[in-house]
Short mmCIF file of C-alpha atoms in Angstrom, two decimals:
data_model
loop_
_atom_site.label_atom_id
_atom_site.label_comp_id
_atom_site.label_asym_id
_atom_site.label_seq_id
_atom_site.Cartn_x
_atom_site.Cartn_y
_atom_site.Cartn_z
CA UNK A 773 0.00 0.00 0.00
CA UNK A 774 1.39 3.33 -1.03
CA UNK A 775 1.19 6.55 0.96
CA UNK A 776 0.58 6.20 4.68
CA UNK A 777 -0.72 3.19 6.53
CA UNK A 778 -4.29 3.41 7.74
CA UNK A 779 -4.76 2.33 11.32
CA UNK A 780 -8.16 0.86 12.00
CA UNK A 781 -9.78 0.05 15.30
CA UNK A 782 -8.59 -3.31 16.58
CA UNK A 783 -11.02 -6.20 16.39
CA UNK A 784 -13.16 -4.84 13.58
CA UNK A 785 -10.65 -3.65 10.99
CA UNK A 786 -10.20 -7.05 9.36
CA UNK A 787 -13.95 -7.35 8.90
CA UNK A 788 -14.35 -4.00 7.12
CA UNK A 789 -13.46 -5.16 3.60
CA UNK A 790 -15.59 -8.35 3.56
CA UNK A 791 -18.42 -6.39 5.15
CA UNK A 792 -18.31 -3.73 2.45
CA UNK A 793 -18.15 -6.37 -0.28
CA UNK A 794 -21.12 -8.18 1.27
CA UNK A 795 -23.15 -4.96 1.47
CA UNK A 796 -22.29 -4.25 -2.15
CA UNK A 797 -23.53 -7.71 -3.10
CA UNK A 798 -26.80 -7.09 -1.24
CA UNK A 799 -27.18 -3.75 -3.03
CA UNK A 800 -26.62 -5.36 -6.43
CA UNK A 801 -29.15 -8.09 -5.68
CA UNK A 802 -31.79 -5.36 -5.63
CA UNK A 803 -30.90 -4.39 -9.19
CA UNK A 804 -31.31 -7.85 -10.68
CA UNK A 805 -34.06 -9.40 -8.56
CA UNK A 806 -36.69 -7.94 -10.86
CA UNK A 807 -35.38 -9.53 -14.08
CA UNK A 808 -36.85 -13.06 -13.64
CA UNK A 809 -40.02 -11.47 -12.22
CA UNK A 810 -40.75 -9.44 -15.38
CA UNK A 811 -42.88 -12.16 -17.05
CA UNK A 812 -44.92 -12.45 -13.82
CA UNK A 813 -45.40 -8.68 -13.76
CA UNK A 814 -46.42 -8.85 -17.41
CA UNK A 815 -49.12 -11.39 -16.55
CA UNK A 816 -50.26 -9.58 -13.40
CA UNK A 817 -50.47 -6.08 -14.89
CA UNK A 818 -50.95 -6.62 -18.62
CA UNK A 819 -47.96 -4.37 -19.34
CA UNK A 820 -45.86 -4.85 -22.48
CA UNK A 821 -42.11 -4.82 -23.04
CA UNK A 822 -41.97 -1.03 -23.37
CA UNK A 823 -43.80 -0.42 -20.08
CA UNK A 824 -41.78 -3.02 -18.20
CA UNK A 825 -38.60 -1.60 -19.66
CA UNK A 826 -39.62 1.75 -18.21
CA UNK A 827 -40.26 0.07 -14.86
CA UNK A 828 -36.69 -1.21 -14.83
CA UNK A 829 -35.49 2.22 -15.96
CA UNK A 830 -37.35 3.93 -13.09
CA UNK A 831 -34.94 2.31 -10.63
CA UNK A 832 -32.06 3.92 -12.50
CA UNK A 833 -33.71 7.31 -12.73
CA UNK A 834 -34.19 7.35 -8.97
CA UNK A 835 -30.55 6.34 -8.47
CA UNK A 836 -29.53 9.45 -10.40
CA UNK A 837 -31.38 11.51 -7.80
CA UNK A 838 -29.90 9.52 -4.93
CA UNK A 839 -26.27 10.05 -5.99
CA UNK A 840 -25.99 13.80 -5.29
CA UNK A 841 -27.82 13.47 -1.97
CA UNK A 842 -25.47 10.74 -0.78
CA UNK A 843 -22.56 12.66 -2.31
CA UNK A 844 -23.15 15.48 0.17
CA UNK A 845 -22.48 13.03 3.01
CA UNK A 846 -19.54 11.11 1.54
CA UNK A 847 -17.87 14.39 0.54
CA UNK A 848 -17.88 15.31 4.23
CA UNK A 849 -16.40 12.00 5.33
CA UNK A 850 -19.77 10.51 6.36
CA UNK A 851 -19.73 7.49 4.07
CA UNK A 852 -20.92 5.11 6.78
CA UNK A 853 -23.90 7.33 7.61
CA UNK A 854 -24.80 7.52 3.92
CA UNK A 855 -24.59 3.73 3.77
CA UNK A 856 -26.89 3.13 6.74
CA UNK A 857 -29.53 5.69 5.75
CA UNK A 858 -29.55 4.45 2.16
CA UNK A 859 -30.06 0.83 3.24
CA UNK A 860 -33.08 1.93 5.28
CA UNK A 861 -34.54 3.64 2.19
CA UNK A 862 -33.96 0.49 0.13
CA UNK A 863 -35.81 -1.54 2.77
CA UNK A 864 -38.80 0.81 2.57
CA UNK A 865 -38.93 0.53 -1.21
CA UNK A 866 -38.74 -3.26 -0.99
CA UNK A 867 -41.72 -3.24 1.35
CA UNK A 868 -43.56 -1.32 -1.35
CA UNK A 869 -42.82 -4.05 -3.91
CA UNK A 870 -44.16 -6.66 -1.50
CA UNK A 871 -47.36 -4.73 -0.83
CA UNK A 872 -47.87 -3.45 -4.39
CA UNK A 873 -50.91 -4.39 -6.46
CA UNK A 874 -50.94 -2.07 -9.47
CA UNK A 875 -48.30 -1.12 -12.04
CA UNK A 876 -48.26 2.40 -10.58
CA UNK A 877 -47.46 1.07 -7.09
CA UNK A 878 -44.61 -1.02 -8.50
CA UNK A 879 -43.22 2.06 -10.25
CA UNK A 880 -43.28 4.01 -6.97
CA UNK A 881 -41.66 1.19 -4.98
CA UNK A 882 -38.86 0.66 -7.50
CA UNK A 883 -38.21 4.41 -7.49
CA UNK A 884 -37.71 4.38 -3.70
CA UNK A 885 -35.45 1.33 -3.97
CA UNK A 886 -33.39 3.05 -6.67
CA UNK A 887 -33.02 6.26 -4.67
CA UNK A 888 -31.60 4.28 -1.76
CA UNK A 889 -29.39 2.15 -4.00
CA UNK A 890 -27.63 5.26 -5.30
CA UNK A 891 -26.55 6.07 -1.75
CA UNK A 892 -25.52 2.50 -1.00
CA UNK A 893 -23.22 2.45 -4.04
CA UNK A 894 -21.46 5.67 -3.08
CA UNK A 895 -21.27 4.55 0.56
CA UNK A 896 -19.57 1.29 -0.39
CA UNK A 897 -17.17 2.91 -2.87
CA UNK A 898 -16.02 5.77 -0.66
CA UNK A 899 -15.84 3.60 2.46
CA UNK A 900 -13.42 1.44 0.46
CA UNK A 901 -11.37 4.26 -1.06
CA UNK A 902 -10.83 5.99 2.27
CA UNK A 903 -9.50 2.77 3.85
CA UNK A 904 -7.15 1.54 1.09
CA UNK A 905 -5.50 4.53 -0.64
CA UNK A 906 -3.12 3.58 -3.42
CA UNK A 907 -4.99 0.35 -4.17
CA UNK A 908 -8.04 1.92 -5.79
CA UNK A 909 -7.92 0.02 -9.10
CA UNK A 910 -7.65 -3.43 -7.51
CA UNK A 911 -10.21 -2.60 -4.83
CA UNK A 912 -12.70 -1.29 -7.36
CA UNK A 913 -12.32 -4.40 -9.51
CA UNK A 914 -13.22 -6.48 -6.45
CA UNK A 915 -16.18 -4.23 -5.71
CA UNK A 916 -17.44 -4.85 -9.23
CA UNK A 917 -16.95 -8.57 -8.70
CA UNK A 918 -18.97 -8.36 -5.48
CA UNK A 919 -21.69 -6.47 -7.33
CA UNK A 920 -21.69 -9.14 -10.03
CA UNK A 921 -22.07 -11.85 -7.41
CA UNK A 922 -24.86 -9.79 -5.87
CA UNK A 923 -26.54 -9.56 -9.25
CA UNK A 924 -26.35 -13.34 -9.35
CA UNK A 925 -27.93 -13.52 -5.90
CA UNK A 926 -30.74 -11.23 -7.00
CA UNK A 927 -31.47 -13.50 -9.94
CA UNK A 928 -31.58 -16.52 -7.64
CA UNK A 929 -34.06 -14.70 -5.42
CA UNK A 930 -36.07 -13.76 -8.50
CA UNK A 931 -36.49 -17.45 -9.30
CA UNK A 932 -38.43 -18.10 -6.09
CA UNK A 933 -41.70 -17.65 -7.96
CA UNK A 934 -44.34 -14.98 -8.22
CA UNK A 935 -43.80 -11.29 -7.51
CA UNK A 936 -43.79 -11.06 -3.71
CA UNK A 937 -41.59 -13.98 -2.60
CA UNK A 938 -38.39 -12.68 -4.28
CA UNK A 939 -38.77 -9.29 -2.61
CA UNK A 940 -39.56 -10.79 0.81
CA UNK A 941 -36.29 -12.71 0.60
CA UNK A 942 -34.43 -9.61 -0.55
CA UNK A 943 -35.84 -7.56 2.32
CA UNK A 944 -34.37 -10.06 4.78
CA UNK A 945 -30.90 -9.47 3.29
CA UNK A 946 -31.26 -5.68 3.47
CA UNK A 947 -32.35 -5.87 7.11
CA UNK A 948 -29.25 -7.93 7.91
CA UNK A 949 -27.01 -5.44 6.06
CA UNK A 950 -28.13 -2.45 8.17
CA UNK A 951 -26.49 -3.53 11.48
CA UNK A 952 -23.42 -4.70 9.53
CA UNK A 953 -23.03 -1.17 8.16
CA UNK A 954 -23.51 0.33 11.63
CA UNK A 955 -20.70 -1.85 12.99
CA UNK A 956 -18.16 -0.82 10.35
CA UNK A 957 -14.99 0.54 11.88
CA UNK A 958 -13.84 4.04 10.97
CA UNK A 959 -10.35 4.70 9.56
CA UNK A 960 -8.12 6.40 12.14
CA UNK A 961 -6.93 8.78 9.42
CA UNK A 962 -8.80 9.63 6.24
CA UNK A 963 -6.96 10.12 2.94
CA UNK A 964 -7.55 13.26 0.92
CA UNK A 965 -10.06 12.20 -1.70
CA UNK A 966 -10.50 15.61 -3.20
CA UNK A 967 -13.65 17.21 -1.82
CA UNK A 968 -13.01 20.57 -3.49
CA UNK A 969 -15.92 21.03 -5.90
CA UNK A 970 -14.08 23.45 -8.19
CA UNK A 971 -11.17 21.07 -8.70
CA UNK A 972 -13.57 18.19 -9.21
CA UNK A 973 -15.55 20.06 -11.86
CA UNK A 974 -12.34 20.92 -13.71
CA UNK A 975 -11.47 17.23 -13.69
CA UNK A 976 -14.68 16.53 -15.61
CA UNK A 977 -13.11 18.22 -18.63
CA UNK A 978 -10.14 15.86 -18.67
CA UNK A 979 -10.08 13.55 -21.72
CA UNK A 980 -9.60 10.56 -19.41
CA UNK A 981 -12.83 11.34 -17.57
CA UNK A 982 -14.77 11.75 -20.83
CA UNK A 983 -13.51 8.39 -22.08
CA UNK A 984 -14.25 6.68 -18.77
CA UNK A 985 -17.77 8.15 -18.79
CA UNK A 986 -18.45 6.93 -22.33
CA UNK A 987 -17.33 3.40 -21.46
CA UNK A 988 -19.39 3.22 -18.26
CA UNK A 989 -22.42 4.58 -20.15
CA UNK A 990 -22.05 1.81 -22.73
CA UNK A 991 -21.55 -0.79 -20.01
CA UNK A 992 -24.73 0.02 -18.13
CA UNK A 993 -26.76 0.36 -21.31
CA UNK A 994 -25.68 -3.26 -21.81
CA UNK A 995 -26.72 -4.30 -18.31
CA UNK A 996 -30.08 -2.57 -18.83
CA UNK A 997 -30.76 -4.45 -22.06
CA UNK A 998 -29.60 -7.72 -20.52
CA UNK A 999 -31.78 -7.49 -17.41
CA UNK A 1000 -34.66 -5.32 -18.60
CA UNK A 1001 -35.40 -6.60 -22.12
CA UNK A 1002 -33.92 -10.02 -22.90
CA UNK A 1003 -35.81 -11.90 -20.12
CA UNK A 1004 -39.00 -11.30 -22.14
CA UNK A 1005 -37.32 -12.98 -25.12
CA UNK A 1006 -36.07 -15.87 -23.00
CA UNK A 1007 -39.61 -16.42 -21.75
CA UNK A 1008 -40.37 -18.01 -25.13
CA UNK A 1009 -38.24 -21.04 -24.21
CA UNK A 1010 -37.65 -20.78 -20.46
CA UNK A 1011 -39.74 -20.44 -17.32
CA UNK A 1012 -38.99 -18.09 -14.43
CA UNK A 1013 -36.41 -20.46 -12.93
CA UNK A 1014 -34.78 -21.01 -16.33
CA UNK A 1015 -34.50 -17.28 -16.98
CA UNK A 1016 -32.90 -16.85 -13.57
CA UNK A 1017 -30.47 -19.71 -14.24
CA UNK A 1018 -29.17 -18.32 -17.55
CA UNK A 1019 -28.77 -14.86 -16.04
CA UNK A 1020 -27.04 -16.32 -12.97
CA UNK A 1021 -24.50 -17.99 -15.24
CA UNK A 1022 -23.96 -14.65 -16.98
CA UNK A 1023 -23.45 -12.89 -13.66
CA UNK A 1024 -20.75 -15.41 -12.73
CA UNK A 1025 -18.97 -14.64 -15.99
CA UNK A 1026 -19.25 -10.89 -15.28
CA UNK A 1027 -17.78 -11.35 -11.79
CA UNK A 1028 -14.82 -13.36 -13.06
CA UNK A 1029 -14.19 -10.99 -15.95
CA UNK A 1030 -14.34 -7.94 -13.65
CA UNK A 1031 -11.65 -9.40 -11.39
CA UNK A 1032 -9.34 -10.64 -14.16
CA UNK A 1033 -9.55 -7.40 -16.15
CA UNK A 1034 -7.57 -5.56 -13.43
CA UNK A 1035 -4.46 -7.44 -14.64
CA UNK A 1036 -4.46 -5.57 -17.94
CA UNK A 1037 -4.33 -1.97 -19.08
CA UNK A 1038 -7.80 -0.41 -18.81
CA UNK A 1039 -7.87 1.23 -22.26
CA UNK A 1040 -6.81 -1.98 -23.98
CA UNK A 1041 -9.41 -3.95 -21.99
CA UNK A 1042 -12.20 -1.59 -23.09
CA UNK A 1043 -11.11 -1.73 -26.73
CA UNK A 1044 -11.58 -5.51 -26.80
CA UNK A 1045 -14.63 -5.71 -24.55
CA UNK A 1046 -16.93 -3.19 -26.26
CA UNK A 1047 -17.23 -5.00 -29.63
CA UNK A 1048 -17.54 -8.34 -27.79
CA UNK A 1049 -20.64 -7.07 -25.98
CA UNK A 1050 -22.28 -5.86 -29.20
CA UNK A 1051 -21.60 -9.19 -30.93
CA UNK A 1052 -23.09 -11.10 -28.01
CA UNK A 1053 -26.31 -9.07 -28.06
CA UNK A 1054 -26.58 -9.48 -31.83
CA UNK A 1055 -26.43 -13.27 -31.49
CA UNK A 1056 -28.84 -13.37 -28.54
CA UNK A 1057 -31.54 -11.46 -30.41
CA UNK A 1058 -31.15 -13.41 -33.64
CA UNK A 1059 -31.76 -16.91 -32.26
CA UNK A 1060 -34.29 -18.79 -30.14
CA UNK A 1061 -32.05 -21.60 -28.94
CA UNK A 1062 -31.16 -21.90 -25.26
CA UNK A 1063 -27.66 -23.18 -26.12
CA UNK A 1064 -26.97 -20.24 -28.43
CA UNK A 1065 -28.42 -17.82 -25.88
CA UNK A 1066 -25.95 -19.21 -23.34
CA UNK A 1067 -23.05 -18.69 -25.76
CA UNK A 1068 -24.20 -15.17 -26.58
CA UNK A 1069 -24.55 -14.21 -22.92
CA UNK A 1070 -21.10 -15.62 -22.16
CA UNK A 1071 -19.67 -13.09 -24.61
CA UNK A 1072 -21.84 -10.32 -23.17
CA UNK A 1073 -20.76 -11.22 -19.63
CA UNK A 1074 -17.05 -11.21 -20.41
CA UNK A 1075 -17.38 -7.87 -22.17
CA UNK A 1076 -19.50 -6.13 -19.55
CA UNK A 1077 -17.29 -7.26 -16.66
CA UNK A 1078 -14.16 -6.09 -18.46
CA UNK A 1079 -15.78 -2.77 -19.40
CA UNK A 1080 -16.76 -2.12 -15.78
CA UNK A 1081 -13.20 -2.54 -14.54
CA UNK A 1082 -11.62 -0.89 -17.57
CA UNK A 1083 -13.74 2.22 -17.19
CA UNK A 1084 -12.73 2.47 -13.52
CA UNK A 1085 -9.06 2.27 -14.41
CA UNK A 1086 -9.42 4.92 -17.10
CA UNK A 1087 -11.17 7.17 -14.56
CA UNK A 1088 -8.48 6.74 -11.91
CA UNK A 1089 -5.67 7.29 -14.41
CA UNK A 1090 -7.33 10.32 -15.99
CA UNK A 1091 -8.49 12.09 -12.82
CA UNK A 1092 -6.41 10.84 -9.89
CA UNK A 1093 -7.40 10.30 -6.26
CA UNK A 1094 -6.69 13.89 -5.24
CA UNK A 1095 -9.92 15.15 -6.87
CA UNK A 1096 -12.00 12.00 -7.24
CA UNK A 1097 -15.22 12.82 -5.34
CA UNK A 1098 -17.08 14.94 -7.91
CA UNK A 1099 -15.84 12.93 -10.94
CA UNK A 1100 -16.78 9.62 -9.31
CA UNK A 1101 -20.28 10.85 -8.44
CA UNK A 1102 -20.83 12.14 -11.99
CA UNK A 1103 -19.29 8.99 -13.51
CA UNK A 1104 -21.71 6.90 -11.43
CA UNK A 1105 -24.62 9.03 -12.62
CA UNK A 1106 -23.57 8.55 -16.22
CA UNK A 1107 -23.41 4.80 -15.73
CA UNK A 1108 -26.84 4.59 -14.16
CA UNK A 1109 -28.22 6.83 -16.91
CA UNK A 1110 -27.15 3.97 -19.18
CA UNK A 1111 -29.07 1.51 -17.01
CA UNK A 1112 -32.09 3.77 -17.54
CA UNK A 1113 -31.61 4.13 -21.30
CA UNK A 1114 -30.85 0.45 -21.96
CA UNK A 1115 -34.21 -1.05 -20.95
CA UNK A 1116 -36.23 1.99 -22.08
CA UNK A 1117 -34.75 2.08 -25.59
CA UNK A 1118 -34.39 -1.70 -25.81
CA UNK A 1119 -38.04 -2.22 -24.88
CA UNK A 1120 -39.16 0.25 -27.55
CA UNK A 1121 -37.01 -1.47 -30.19
CA UNK A 1122 -38.24 -4.93 -29.15
CA UNK A 1123 -41.90 -3.86 -29.34
CA UNK A 1124 -41.50 -1.90 -32.57
CA UNK A 1125 -39.00 -3.91 -34.63
CA UNK A 1126 -38.32 -7.16 -32.80
CA UNK A 1127 -35.70 -8.65 -30.52
CA UNK A 1128 -33.32 -9.26 -33.43
CA UNK A 1129 -32.79 -5.48 -33.61
CA UNK A 1130 -32.17 -4.90 -29.88
CA UNK A 1131 -28.40 -5.07 -30.42
CA UNK A 1132 -28.66 -1.73 -32.23
CA UNK A 1133 -29.07 -0.01 -28.84
CA UNK A 1134 -25.63 -1.01 -27.47
CA UNK A 1135 -24.18 -0.58 -30.97
CA UNK A 1136 -25.11 3.12 -30.96
CA UNK A 1137 -23.39 3.63 -27.60
CA UNK A 1138 -20.38 1.63 -28.78
CA UNK A 1139 -20.12 4.20 -31.55
CA UNK A 1140 -20.05 6.94 -28.92
CA UNK A 1141 -17.13 5.17 -27.19
CA UNK A 1142 -15.26 4.88 -30.49
CA UNK A 1143 -15.70 8.58 -31.32
CA UNK A 1144 -14.58 9.65 -27.84
CA UNK A 1145 -11.59 7.28 -27.89
CA UNK A 1146 -10.44 8.69 -31.23
CA UNK A 1147 -10.74 12.22 -29.88
CA UNK A 1148 -8.81 11.35 -26.72
CA UNK A 1149 -6.10 9.66 -28.76
CA UNK A 1150 -5.79 12.72 -30.98
CA UNK A 1151 -5.51 15.02 -27.95
CA UNK A 1152 -3.00 12.69 -26.32
CA UNK A 1153 -0.85 12.68 -29.45
CA UNK A 1154 -0.81 16.47 -29.58
CA UNK A 1155 -0.32 16.87 -25.81
CA UNK A 1156 1.36 13.73 -24.43
CA UNK A 1157 1.07 14.85 -20.79
CA UNK A 1158 -2.66 15.64 -20.94
CA UNK A 1159 -4.45 14.31 -17.90
CA UNK A 1160 -1.20 13.37 -16.17
CA UNK A 1161 -1.24 13.65 -12.41
#
């Protein structure tokens, strides 16, 4: 570990990292638990792919609102408080999903869950960064792996059957996470994570930040299409448990890819992963074979996991820890905007043109990444030290 050594309170310091990873997994389970439930919601409410895509997107929209609220706390060194309060909000939203009857009530409940999830994400990330300075890239890759495992857990819960049972099980996990967050030890000395808003806003103009933002936008557009649109296609061949199983396998691939990608340069990782994701979605929409779906989602999973980690590395290299707070909050908002756009646009394409054309949604955002990367490369060639810390 570079810089100074962080001294944590004896007895609880060794539990901090696994606790944060576990809370991150619980948070991520709330994202994915709805995916296997979508066909049940379709039957219960009569909603189509476009409406259900918007339901998934509502979670993301509320997260966008939750980020700046939680950012006020983490920017003042109150990451643990943000974590606890946000988990309570998630629990309240989950209760709404359990009690909901109409499509409108489900929209409201998912919005509350999403608002809380935005705070949980920032609480986990900044609680990690303030404890392990100098190891941000590796730590963030493990956070993404934990979130991938949590996404897997959410899918398993979603396979329990019906609408209410998955959310009852998820509520139990959230309730357990609240005291775990309360018991987190505090670092004896906090690193300077760059809370100056002016410096942070200037960092948003760095080419490295723009590239990182474009990659994370693409990544979460992909997750939105995967979890908010494709389950309705898979319903043609698979039941609720089968949909959960194929998405669980994909989540495992994402987790492994997220961890392994930290061994390679982030820009190179993104360059390989982005076209792999698009190809996987193209295959998934063009076939109605479970075996070919599995192969397509394996490619999507490898690409999305690598893009998650690669984008983080590009962000850290382009901005630096000394002014990370504002850029990381905005970067997170950009990513979740992708999770909003993916199911919303994907659902519209699926309803209007068919599932074979759904890959066009990530393809458009892959084009954005390519244009930004070319611009960054041109700037870097003209000014080799641009973005250097």
